[in-house]
Tab-separated table of C-alpha atoms and ligand atoms in Angstrom:
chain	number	residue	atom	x	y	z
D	18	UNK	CA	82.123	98.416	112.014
D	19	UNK	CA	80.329	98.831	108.715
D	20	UNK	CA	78.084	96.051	107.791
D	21	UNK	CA	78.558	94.430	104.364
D	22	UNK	CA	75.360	96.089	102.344
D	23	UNK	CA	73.087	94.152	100.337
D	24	UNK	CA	73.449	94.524	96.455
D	25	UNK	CA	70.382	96.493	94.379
D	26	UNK	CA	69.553	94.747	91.635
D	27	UNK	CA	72.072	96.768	89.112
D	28	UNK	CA	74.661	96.101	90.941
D	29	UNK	CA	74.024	92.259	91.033
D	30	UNK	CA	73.822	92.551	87.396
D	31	UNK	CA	77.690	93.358	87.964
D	32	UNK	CA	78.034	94.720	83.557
D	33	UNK	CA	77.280	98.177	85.011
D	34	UNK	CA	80.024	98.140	87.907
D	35	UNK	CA	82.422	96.767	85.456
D	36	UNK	CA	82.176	99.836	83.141
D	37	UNK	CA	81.916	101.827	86.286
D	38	UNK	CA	85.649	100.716	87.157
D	39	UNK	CA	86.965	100.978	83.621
D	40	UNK	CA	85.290	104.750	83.722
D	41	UNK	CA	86.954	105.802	86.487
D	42	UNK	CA	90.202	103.864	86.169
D	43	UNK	CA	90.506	105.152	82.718
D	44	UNK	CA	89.785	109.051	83.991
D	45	UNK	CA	92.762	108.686	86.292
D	46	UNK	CA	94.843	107.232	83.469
D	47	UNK	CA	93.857	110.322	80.840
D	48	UNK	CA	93.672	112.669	83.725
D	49	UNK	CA	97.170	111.929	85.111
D	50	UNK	CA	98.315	111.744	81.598
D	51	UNK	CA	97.575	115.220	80.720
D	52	UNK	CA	98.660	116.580	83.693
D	53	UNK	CA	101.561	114.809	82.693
D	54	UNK	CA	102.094	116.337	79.122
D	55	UNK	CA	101.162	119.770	80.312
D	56	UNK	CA	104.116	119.776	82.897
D	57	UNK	CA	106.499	118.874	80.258
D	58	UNK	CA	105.446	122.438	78.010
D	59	UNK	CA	105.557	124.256	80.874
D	60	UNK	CA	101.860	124.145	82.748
D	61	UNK	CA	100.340	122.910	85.963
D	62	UNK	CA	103.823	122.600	87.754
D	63	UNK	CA	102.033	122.717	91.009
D	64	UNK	CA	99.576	119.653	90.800
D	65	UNK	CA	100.784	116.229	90.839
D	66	UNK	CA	101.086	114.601	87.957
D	67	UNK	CA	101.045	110.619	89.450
D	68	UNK	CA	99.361	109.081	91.898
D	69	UNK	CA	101.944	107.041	93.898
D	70	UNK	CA	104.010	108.064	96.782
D	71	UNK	CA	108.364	108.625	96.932
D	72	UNK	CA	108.644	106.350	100.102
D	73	UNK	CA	110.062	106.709	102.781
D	74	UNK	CA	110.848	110.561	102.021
D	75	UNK	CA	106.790	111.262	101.159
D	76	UNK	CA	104.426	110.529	103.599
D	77	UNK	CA	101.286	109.069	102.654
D	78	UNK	CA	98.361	110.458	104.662
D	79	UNK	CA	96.798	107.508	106.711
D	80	UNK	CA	93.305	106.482	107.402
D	81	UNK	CA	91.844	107.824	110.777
D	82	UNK	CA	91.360	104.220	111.706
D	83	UNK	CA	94.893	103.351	111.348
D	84	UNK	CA	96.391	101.788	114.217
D	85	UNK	CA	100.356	102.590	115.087
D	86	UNK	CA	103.100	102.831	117.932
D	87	UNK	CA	101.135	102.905	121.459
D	88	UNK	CA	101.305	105.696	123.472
D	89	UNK	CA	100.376	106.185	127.460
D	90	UNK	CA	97.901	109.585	127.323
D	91	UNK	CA	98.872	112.396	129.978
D	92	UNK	CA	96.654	114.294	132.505
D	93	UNK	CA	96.970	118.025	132.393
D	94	UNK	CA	99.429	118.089	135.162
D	95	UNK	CA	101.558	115.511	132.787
D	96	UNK	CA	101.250	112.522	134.775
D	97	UNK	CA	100.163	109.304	133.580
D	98	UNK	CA	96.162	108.830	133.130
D	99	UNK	CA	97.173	104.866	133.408
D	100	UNK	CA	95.196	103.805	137.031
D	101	UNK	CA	97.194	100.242	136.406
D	102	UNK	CA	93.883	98.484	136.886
D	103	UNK	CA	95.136	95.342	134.369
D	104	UNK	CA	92.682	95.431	132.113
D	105	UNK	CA	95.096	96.298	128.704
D	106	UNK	CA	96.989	93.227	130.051
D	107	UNK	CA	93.793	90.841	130.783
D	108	UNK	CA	92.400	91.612	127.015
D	109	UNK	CA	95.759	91.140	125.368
D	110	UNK	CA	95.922	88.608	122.959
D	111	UNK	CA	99.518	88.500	122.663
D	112	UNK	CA	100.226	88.813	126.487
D	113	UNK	CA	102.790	91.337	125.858
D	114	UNK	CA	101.789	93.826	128.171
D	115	UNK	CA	103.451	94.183	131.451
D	116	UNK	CA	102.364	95.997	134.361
D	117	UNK	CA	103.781	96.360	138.119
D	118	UNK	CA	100.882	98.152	140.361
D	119	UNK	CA	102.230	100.472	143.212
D	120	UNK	CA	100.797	102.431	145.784
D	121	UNK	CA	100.418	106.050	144.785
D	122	UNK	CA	101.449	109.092	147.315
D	123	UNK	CA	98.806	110.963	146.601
D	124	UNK	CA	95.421	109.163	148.825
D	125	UNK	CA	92.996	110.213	146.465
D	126	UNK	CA	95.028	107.941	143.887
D	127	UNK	CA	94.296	104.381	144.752
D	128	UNK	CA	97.533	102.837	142.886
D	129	UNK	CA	99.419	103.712	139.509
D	130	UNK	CA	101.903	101.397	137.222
D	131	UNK	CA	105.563	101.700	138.584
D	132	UNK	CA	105.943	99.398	135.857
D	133	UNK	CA	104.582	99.269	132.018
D	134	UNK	CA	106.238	97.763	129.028
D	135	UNK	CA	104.831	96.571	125.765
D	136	UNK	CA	106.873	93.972	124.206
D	137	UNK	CA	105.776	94.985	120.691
D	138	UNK	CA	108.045	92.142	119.190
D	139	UNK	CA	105.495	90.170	120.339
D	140	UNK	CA	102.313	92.615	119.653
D	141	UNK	CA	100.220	92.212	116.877
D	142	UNK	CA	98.745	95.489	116.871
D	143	UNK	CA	94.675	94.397	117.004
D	144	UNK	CA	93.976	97.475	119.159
D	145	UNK	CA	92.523	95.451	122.309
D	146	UNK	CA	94.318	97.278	124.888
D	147	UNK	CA	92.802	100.642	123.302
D	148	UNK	CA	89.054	98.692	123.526
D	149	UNK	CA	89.905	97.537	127.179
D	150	UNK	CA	90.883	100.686	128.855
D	151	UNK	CA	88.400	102.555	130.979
D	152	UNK	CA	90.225	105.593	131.029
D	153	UNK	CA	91.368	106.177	127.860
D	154	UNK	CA	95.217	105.974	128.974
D	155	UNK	CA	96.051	103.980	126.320
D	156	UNK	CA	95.979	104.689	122.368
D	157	UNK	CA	97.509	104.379	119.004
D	158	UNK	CA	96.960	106.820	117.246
D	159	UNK	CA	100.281	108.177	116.864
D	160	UNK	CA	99.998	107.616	112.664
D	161	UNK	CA	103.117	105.621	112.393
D	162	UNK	CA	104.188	102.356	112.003
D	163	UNK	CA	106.141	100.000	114.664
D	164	UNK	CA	109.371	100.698	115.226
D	165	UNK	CA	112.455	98.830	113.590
D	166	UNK	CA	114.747	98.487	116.005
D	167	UNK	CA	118.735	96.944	116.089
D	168	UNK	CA	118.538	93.160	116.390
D	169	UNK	CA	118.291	93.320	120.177
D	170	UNK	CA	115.478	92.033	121.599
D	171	UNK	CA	115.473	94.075	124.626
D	172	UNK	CA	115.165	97.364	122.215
D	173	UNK	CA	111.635	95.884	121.256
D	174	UNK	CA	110.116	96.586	124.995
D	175	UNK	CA	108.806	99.873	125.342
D	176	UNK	CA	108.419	101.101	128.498
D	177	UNK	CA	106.356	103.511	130.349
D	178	UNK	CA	109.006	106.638	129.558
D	179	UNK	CA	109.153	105.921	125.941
D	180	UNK	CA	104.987	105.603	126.038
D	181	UNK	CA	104.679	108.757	127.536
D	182	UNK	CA	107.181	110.685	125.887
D	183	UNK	CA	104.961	109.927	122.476
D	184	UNK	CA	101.993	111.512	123.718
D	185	UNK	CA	103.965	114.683	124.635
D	186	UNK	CA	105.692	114.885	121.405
D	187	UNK	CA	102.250	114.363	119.664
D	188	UNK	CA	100.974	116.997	121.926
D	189	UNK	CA	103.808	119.607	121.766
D	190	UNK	CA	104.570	118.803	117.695
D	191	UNK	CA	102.390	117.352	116.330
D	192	UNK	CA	102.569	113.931	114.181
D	193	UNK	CA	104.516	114.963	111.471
D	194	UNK	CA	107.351	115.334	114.228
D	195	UNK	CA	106.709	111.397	115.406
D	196	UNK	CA	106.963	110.782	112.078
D	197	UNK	CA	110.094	112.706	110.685
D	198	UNK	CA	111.847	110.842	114.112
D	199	UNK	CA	110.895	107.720	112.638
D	200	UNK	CA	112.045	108.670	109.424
D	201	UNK	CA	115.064	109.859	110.000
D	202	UNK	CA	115.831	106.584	112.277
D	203	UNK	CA	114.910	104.437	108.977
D	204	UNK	CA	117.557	106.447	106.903
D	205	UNK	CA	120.530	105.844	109.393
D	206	UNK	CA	119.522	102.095	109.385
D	207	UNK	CA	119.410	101.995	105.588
D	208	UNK	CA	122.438	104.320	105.288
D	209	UNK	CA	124.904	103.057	107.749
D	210	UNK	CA	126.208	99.444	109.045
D	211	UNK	CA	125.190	98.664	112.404
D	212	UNK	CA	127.518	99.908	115.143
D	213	UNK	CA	125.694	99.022	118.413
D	214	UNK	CA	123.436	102.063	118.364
D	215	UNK	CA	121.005	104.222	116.376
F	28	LIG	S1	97.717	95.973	120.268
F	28	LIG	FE1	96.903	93.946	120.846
F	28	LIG	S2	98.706	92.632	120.989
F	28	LIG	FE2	99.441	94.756	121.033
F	28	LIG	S3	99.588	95.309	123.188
F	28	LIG	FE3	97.550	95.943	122.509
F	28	LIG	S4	96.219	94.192	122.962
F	28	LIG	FE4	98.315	93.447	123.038
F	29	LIG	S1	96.268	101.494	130.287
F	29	LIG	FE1	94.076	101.573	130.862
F	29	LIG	S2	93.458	99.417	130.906
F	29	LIG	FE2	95.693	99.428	130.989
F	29	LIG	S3	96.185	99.356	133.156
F	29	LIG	FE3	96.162	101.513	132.530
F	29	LIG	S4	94.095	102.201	133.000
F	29	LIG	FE4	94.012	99.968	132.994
């Protein structure tokens, strides 16, 4: 976490960050501008001319810190890295995680989750489950946003298959796919009544 900094004393004088903001708010203004006016003669076709973004076709690039849609990471062999030891569930704010502990067949492997949902109607996203984990089976860092899912509750659990599955698309794909999925799962919603399934 980056601690707030203490103010020099031209910056407590706050007239030179003022014109600082007008400078550079006014640069984007004539910069975007021209680029602007040179596109319409003909020039600079290639750069963009504005600075917002044509959601939900254009993605905006999001910080590294963002947090999104879990996912359960793999071991090489493509089994879970999840030793259901509790502790995502224990730190959980929202106590939305849900975990049934079995024995595992192999003896080296104490246990492993037969069991493990996230009720992410009732998750807030704060990222505690990533902190708690010792193993680093856990993370969200799949760059998009919750899902929106029909007006079933039950849709809203995720369970271990869907967890996992992320982490292989992100790994065989990339996020772009995770994302385009999404995407395209928005669309039908906006596009078409419900009918029981998307
Ligand atoms: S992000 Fe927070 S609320 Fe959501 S499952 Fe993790 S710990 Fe619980
Ligand atoms: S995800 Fe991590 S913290 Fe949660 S049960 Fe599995 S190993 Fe433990």
């Amino acid at each position: 976490m980056k601690r707030r900094e203490e103010l020099n004393f031209f910056e407590k004088l706050y007239i030179f960050e003022i014109l600082k903001g007008v400078a550079q708010t006014s640069g984007d203004l004539f910069k975007h501008l021209f680029l602007f006016l040179s596109q319409v003669v003909g020039f600079n076709k290639n750069k963009k001319a504005w600075a917002t973004y044509e959601y939900p076709d254009e993605a905006r690039p999001y910080a590294d810190r963002f947090r999104g849609r879990h996912r359960l990471t793999l071991n090489d062999d493509g089994s879970m890295r999840c030793t259901a030891c509790y502790l995502c569930s224990t730190a959980c704010p929202a106590s939305c995680i849900h975990i049934d502990a079995t024995e595992h067949e192999d003896p080296e492997i104490e246990k492993f989750p037969n069991r493990y949902e996230i009720d992410t109607l009732l998750c807030i996203y704060c990222g505690y489950c990533v902190e708690a984990c010792p193993v680093d089976a856990i993370r969200m860092d799949t760059g998009i946003h919750p899902e929106i899912y029909p007006p079933d509750p039950r849709s809203f659990i995720e369970d271990k298959e869907t967890l996992m599955k992320r982490s292989r698309v992100l790994e065989d794909e990339g996020p772009d796919a995770l994302f385009k999925a999404h995407m395209k799962k928005l669309k039908a919603i906006e596009t078409k009544p419900f009918e029981g399934e998307y």
